[in-house]
CSV table of C-alpha atoms and ligand atoms in Angstrom, one decimal:
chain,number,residue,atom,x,y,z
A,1,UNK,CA,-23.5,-61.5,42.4
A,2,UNK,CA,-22.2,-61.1,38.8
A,3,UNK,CA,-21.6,-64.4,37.2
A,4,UNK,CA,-17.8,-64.8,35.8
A,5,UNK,CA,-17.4,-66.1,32.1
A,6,UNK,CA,-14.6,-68.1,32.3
A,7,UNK,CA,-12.1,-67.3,28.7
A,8,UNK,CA,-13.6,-70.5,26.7
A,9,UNK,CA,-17.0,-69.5,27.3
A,10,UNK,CA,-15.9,-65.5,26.5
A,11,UNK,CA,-14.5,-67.5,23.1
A,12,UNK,CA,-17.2,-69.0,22.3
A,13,UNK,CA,-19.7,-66.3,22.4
A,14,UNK,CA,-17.3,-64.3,20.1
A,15,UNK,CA,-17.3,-66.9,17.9
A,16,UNK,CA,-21.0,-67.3,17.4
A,17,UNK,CA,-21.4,-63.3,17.0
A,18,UNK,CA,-19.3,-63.6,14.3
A,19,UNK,CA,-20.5,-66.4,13.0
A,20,UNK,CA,-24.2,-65.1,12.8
A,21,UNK,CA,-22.4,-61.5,11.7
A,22,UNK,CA,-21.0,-63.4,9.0
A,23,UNK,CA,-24.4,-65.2,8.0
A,24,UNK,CA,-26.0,-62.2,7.0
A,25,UNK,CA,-23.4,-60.5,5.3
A,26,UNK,CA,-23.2,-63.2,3.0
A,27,UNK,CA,-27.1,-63.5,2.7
A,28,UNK,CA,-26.9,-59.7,1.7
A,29,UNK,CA,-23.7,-60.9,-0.8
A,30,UNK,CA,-25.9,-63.8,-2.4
A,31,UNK,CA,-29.5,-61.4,-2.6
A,32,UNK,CA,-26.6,-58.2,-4.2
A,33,UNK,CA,-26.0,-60.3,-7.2
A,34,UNK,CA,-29.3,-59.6,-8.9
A,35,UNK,CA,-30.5,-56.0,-9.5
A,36,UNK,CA,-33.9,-54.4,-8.7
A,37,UNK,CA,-36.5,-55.5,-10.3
A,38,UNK,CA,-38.3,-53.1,-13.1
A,39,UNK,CA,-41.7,-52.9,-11.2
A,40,UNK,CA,-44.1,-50.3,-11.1
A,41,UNK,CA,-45.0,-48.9,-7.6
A,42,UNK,CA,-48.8,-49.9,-7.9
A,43,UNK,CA,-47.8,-53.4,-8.9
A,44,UNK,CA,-48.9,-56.0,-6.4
A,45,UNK,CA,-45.3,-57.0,-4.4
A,46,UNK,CA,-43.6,-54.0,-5.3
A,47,UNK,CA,-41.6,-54.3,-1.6
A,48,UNK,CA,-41.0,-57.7,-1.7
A,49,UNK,CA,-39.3,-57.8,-4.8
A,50,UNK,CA,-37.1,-55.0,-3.6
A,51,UNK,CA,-34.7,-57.4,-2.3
A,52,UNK,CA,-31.8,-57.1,-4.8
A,53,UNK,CA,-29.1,-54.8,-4.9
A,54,UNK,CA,-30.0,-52.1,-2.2
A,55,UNK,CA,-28.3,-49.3,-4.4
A,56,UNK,CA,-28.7,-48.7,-8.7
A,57,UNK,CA,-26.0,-47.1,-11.0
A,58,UNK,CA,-27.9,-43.7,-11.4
A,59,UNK,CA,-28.4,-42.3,-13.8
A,60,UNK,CA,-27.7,-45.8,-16.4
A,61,UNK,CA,-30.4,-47.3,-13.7
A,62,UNK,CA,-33.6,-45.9,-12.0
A,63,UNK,CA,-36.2,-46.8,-9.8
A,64,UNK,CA,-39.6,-46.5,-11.1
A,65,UNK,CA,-41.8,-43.7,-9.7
A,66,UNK,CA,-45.2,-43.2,-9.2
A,67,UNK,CA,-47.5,-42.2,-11.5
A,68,UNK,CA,-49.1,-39.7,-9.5
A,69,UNK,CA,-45.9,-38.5,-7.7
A,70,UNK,CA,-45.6,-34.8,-7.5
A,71,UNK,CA,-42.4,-33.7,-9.7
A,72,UNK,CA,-41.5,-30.8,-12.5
A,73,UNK,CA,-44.7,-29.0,-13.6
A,74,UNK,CA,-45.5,-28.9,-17.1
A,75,UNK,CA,-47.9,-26.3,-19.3
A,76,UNK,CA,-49.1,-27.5,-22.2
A,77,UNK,CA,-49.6,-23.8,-23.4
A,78,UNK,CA,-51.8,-24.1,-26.7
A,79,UNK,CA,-54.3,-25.6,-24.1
A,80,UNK,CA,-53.8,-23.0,-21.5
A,81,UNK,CA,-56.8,-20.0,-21.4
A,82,UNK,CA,-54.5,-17.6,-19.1
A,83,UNK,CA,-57.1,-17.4,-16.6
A,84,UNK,CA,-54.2,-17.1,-13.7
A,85,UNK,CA,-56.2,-19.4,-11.0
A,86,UNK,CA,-53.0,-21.4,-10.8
A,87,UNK,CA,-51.0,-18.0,-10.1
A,88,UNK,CA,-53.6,-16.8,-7.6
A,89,UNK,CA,-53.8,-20.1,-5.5
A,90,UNK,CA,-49.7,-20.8,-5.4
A,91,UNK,CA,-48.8,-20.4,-1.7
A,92,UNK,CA,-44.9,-19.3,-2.8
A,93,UNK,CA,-46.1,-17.3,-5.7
A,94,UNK,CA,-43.8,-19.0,-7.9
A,95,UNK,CA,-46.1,-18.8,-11.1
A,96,UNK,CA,-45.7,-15.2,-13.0
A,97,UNK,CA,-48.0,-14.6,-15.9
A,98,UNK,CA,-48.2,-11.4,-18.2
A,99,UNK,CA,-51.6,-11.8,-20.2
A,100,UNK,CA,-52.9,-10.0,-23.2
A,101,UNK,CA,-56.4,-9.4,-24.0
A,102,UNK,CA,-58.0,-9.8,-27.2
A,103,UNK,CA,-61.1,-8.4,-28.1
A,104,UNK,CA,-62.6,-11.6,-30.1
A,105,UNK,CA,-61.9,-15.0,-29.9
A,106,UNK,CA,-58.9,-16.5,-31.5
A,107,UNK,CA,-58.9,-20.1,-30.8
A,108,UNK,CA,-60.1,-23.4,-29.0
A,109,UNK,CA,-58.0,-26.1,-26.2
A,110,UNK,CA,-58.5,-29.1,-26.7
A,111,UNK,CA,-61.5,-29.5,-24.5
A,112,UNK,CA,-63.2,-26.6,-26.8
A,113,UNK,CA,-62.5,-24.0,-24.2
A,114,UNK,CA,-62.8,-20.6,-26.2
A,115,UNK,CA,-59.4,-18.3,-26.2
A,116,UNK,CA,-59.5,-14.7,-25.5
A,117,UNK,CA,-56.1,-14.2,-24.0
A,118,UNK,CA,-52.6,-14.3,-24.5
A,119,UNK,CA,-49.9,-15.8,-22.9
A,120,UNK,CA,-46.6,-12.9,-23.2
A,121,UNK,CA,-45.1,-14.5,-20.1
A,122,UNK,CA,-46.0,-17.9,-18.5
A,123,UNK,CA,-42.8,-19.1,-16.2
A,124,UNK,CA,-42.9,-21.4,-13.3
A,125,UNK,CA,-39.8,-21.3,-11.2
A,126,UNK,CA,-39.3,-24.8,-9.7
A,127,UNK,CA,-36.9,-23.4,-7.3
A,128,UNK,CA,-39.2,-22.0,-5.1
A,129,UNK,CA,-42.1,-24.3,-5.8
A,130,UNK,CA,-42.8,-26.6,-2.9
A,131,UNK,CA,-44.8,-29.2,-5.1
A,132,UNK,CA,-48.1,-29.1,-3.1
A,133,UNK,CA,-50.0,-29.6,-6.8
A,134,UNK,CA,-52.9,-26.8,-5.6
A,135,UNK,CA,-52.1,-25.5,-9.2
A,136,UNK,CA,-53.0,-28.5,-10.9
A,137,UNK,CA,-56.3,-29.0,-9.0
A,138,UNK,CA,-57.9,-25.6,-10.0
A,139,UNK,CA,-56.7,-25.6,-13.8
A,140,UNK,CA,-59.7,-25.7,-15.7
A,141,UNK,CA,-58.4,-26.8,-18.9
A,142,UNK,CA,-56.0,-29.5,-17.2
A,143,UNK,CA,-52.9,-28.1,-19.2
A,144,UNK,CA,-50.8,-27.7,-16.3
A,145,UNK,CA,-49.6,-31.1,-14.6
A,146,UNK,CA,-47.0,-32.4,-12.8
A,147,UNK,CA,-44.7,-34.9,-14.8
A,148,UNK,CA,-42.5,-37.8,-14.0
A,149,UNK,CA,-39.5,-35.7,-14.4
A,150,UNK,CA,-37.6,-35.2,-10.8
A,151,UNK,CA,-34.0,-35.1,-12.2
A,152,UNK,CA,-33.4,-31.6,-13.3
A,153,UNK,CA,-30.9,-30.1,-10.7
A,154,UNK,CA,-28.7,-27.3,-12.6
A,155,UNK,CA,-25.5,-25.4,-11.5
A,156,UNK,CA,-27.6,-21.7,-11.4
A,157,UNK,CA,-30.9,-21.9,-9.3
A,158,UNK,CA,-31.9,-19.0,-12.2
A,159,UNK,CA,-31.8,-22.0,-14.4
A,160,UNK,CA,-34.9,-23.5,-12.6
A,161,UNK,CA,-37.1,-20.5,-13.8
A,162,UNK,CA,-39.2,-23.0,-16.5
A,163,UNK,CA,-40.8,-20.0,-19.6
A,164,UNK,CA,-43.8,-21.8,-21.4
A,165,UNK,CA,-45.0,-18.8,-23.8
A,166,UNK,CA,-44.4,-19.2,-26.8
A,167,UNK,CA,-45.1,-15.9,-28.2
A,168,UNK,CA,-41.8,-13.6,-29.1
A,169,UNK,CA,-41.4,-9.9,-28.9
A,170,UNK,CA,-43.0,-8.9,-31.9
A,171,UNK,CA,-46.2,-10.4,-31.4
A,172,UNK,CA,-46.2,-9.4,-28.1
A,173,UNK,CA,-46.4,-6.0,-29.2
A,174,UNK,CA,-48.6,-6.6,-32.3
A,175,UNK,CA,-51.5,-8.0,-29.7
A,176,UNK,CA,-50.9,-5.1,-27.3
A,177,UNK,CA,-51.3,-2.7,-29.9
A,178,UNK,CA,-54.2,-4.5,-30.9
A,179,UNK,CA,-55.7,-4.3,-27.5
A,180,UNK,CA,-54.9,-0.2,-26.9
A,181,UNK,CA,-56.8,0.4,-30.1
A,182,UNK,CA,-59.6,-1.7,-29.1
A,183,UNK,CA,-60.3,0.2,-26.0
A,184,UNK,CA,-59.7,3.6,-27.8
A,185,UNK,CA,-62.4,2.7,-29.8
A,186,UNK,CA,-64.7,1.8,-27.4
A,187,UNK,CA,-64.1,4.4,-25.2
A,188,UNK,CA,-64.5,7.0,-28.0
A,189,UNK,CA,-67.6,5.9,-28.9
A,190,UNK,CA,-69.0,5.2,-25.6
A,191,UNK,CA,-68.2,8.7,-25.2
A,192,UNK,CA,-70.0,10.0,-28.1
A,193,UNK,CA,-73.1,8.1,-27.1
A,194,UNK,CA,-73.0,10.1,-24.0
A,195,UNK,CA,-72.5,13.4,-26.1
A,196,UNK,CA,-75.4,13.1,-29.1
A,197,UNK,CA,-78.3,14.4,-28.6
A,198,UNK,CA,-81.4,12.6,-28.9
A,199,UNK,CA,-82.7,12.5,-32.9
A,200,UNK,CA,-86.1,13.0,-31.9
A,201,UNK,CA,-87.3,13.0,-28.6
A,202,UNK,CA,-89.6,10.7,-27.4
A,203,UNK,CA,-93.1,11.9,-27.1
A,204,UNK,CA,-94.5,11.9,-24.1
A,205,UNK,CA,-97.3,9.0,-23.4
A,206,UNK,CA,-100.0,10.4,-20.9
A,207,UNK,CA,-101.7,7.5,-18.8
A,208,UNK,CA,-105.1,6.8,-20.0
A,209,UNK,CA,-107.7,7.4,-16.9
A,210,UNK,CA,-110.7,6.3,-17.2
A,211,UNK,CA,-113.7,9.1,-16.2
A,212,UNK,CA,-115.0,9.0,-12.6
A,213,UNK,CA,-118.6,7.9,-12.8
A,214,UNK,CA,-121.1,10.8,-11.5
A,215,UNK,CA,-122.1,10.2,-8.1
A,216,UNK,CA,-125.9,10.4,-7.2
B,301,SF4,S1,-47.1,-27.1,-7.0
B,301,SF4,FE1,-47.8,-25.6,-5.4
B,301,SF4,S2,-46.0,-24.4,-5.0
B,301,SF4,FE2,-45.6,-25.4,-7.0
B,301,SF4,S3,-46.3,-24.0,-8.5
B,301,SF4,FE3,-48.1,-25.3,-8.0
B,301,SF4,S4,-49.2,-24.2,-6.4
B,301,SF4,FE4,-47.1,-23.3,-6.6
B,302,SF4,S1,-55.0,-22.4,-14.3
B,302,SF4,FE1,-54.5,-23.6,-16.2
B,302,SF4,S2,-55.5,-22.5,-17.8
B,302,SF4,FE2,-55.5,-21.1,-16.1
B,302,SF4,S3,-53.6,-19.9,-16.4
B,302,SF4,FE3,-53.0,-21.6,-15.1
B,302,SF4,S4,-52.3,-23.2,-16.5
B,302,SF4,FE4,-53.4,-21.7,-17.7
């Protein structure tokens, strides 16, 4: 049978709801007054020392991120060799490059990784990247990494198309130029090697046999 709560008893269980309600509201109250502590995320305690103020003035206040967290990618183009692994691997494609040969050498990285191509176009477009970081794993100069940077929201989602060349229209051309007449010239004068003839033809070496010994 189902036990009857008198009204006193009724009034005193609302009362001690609120009152333990009220407890840890004002526990939360007391623990708001100080902020978040400036910790780094691989600092022993990080969690516990969460226990301030559940919510920060963004952007005057900000909660540290990891250092290996996965946020807007970054080429450091003098140290790039426009080998396009990065391209090739992206699952979304979001990594356009237009390269431009050149027939020598014309520079080092900064690991001493020779240069041999140019960079016309190098644009990442963080609006359709899904931050998987395959890009950064395969890059063999390590120029392209992801940085701490995971506030850049923008009004036009064009605006999230991120150009790293460095080269303008002019020396774009200049270096494609460069390139055209380079293979003219080789292909001219592979094709003249397949035209000359032969200065003097090579004389013709008969094998030396030795003489079959008379047989008895
Ligand atoms: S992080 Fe992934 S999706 Fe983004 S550019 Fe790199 S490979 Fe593409
Ligand atoms: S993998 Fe690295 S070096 Fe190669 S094109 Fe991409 S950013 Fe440049």
């Amino acid at each position: 049978m189902e036990k009857k709560h008198s009204y006193w008893s009724k009034f005193t269980f609302a009362f001690k709801s609120l009152a333990k309600g009220l407890t840890l509201t004002f526990a939360h109250i007391r623990k708001a007054r100080r902020g978040r502590s400036k910790l780094s995320i691989q600092q022993a305690g990080y969690f516990e020392n969460q226990s301030g103020i559940a919510t920060v003035q963004y952007p005057f206040e900000t909660i540290p991120v990891p250092d290996n967290g996965r946020y807007k990618l970054h080429n450091e183009i003098e140290d790039c060799i426009v080998c396009d692994k990065c391209a090739k691997i992206c699952p979304v494609n979001c990594i356009t490059i237009e390269p431009i040969r050149s027939a020598d050498e014309f520079g080092k990285t900064s690991d001493g990784t020779t240069k041999r191509i140019y960079a016309a176009k190098f644009d990442i477009d963080m609006g359709k990247c899904c931050f998987c970081g395959l890009c950064t794993t395969v890059c063999p100069t390590e120029c392209l990494t992801m940085t701490k940077e995971y506030d850049f929201s923008t009004f036009d989602i064009r605006d999230h198309n991120f150009p790293f060349a460095n080269m303008n229209p002019n020396e774009i051309e200049k270096k494609k130029k460069e390139w055209d007449e380079h293979q003219k010239t080789k292909t001219t004068a592979s094709a003249e090697n397949m035209t000359a003839p032969s200065a003097s033809p090579k004389p013709i070496i008969k094998p030396k046999i030795a003489p079959t010994p008379p047989t008895e």
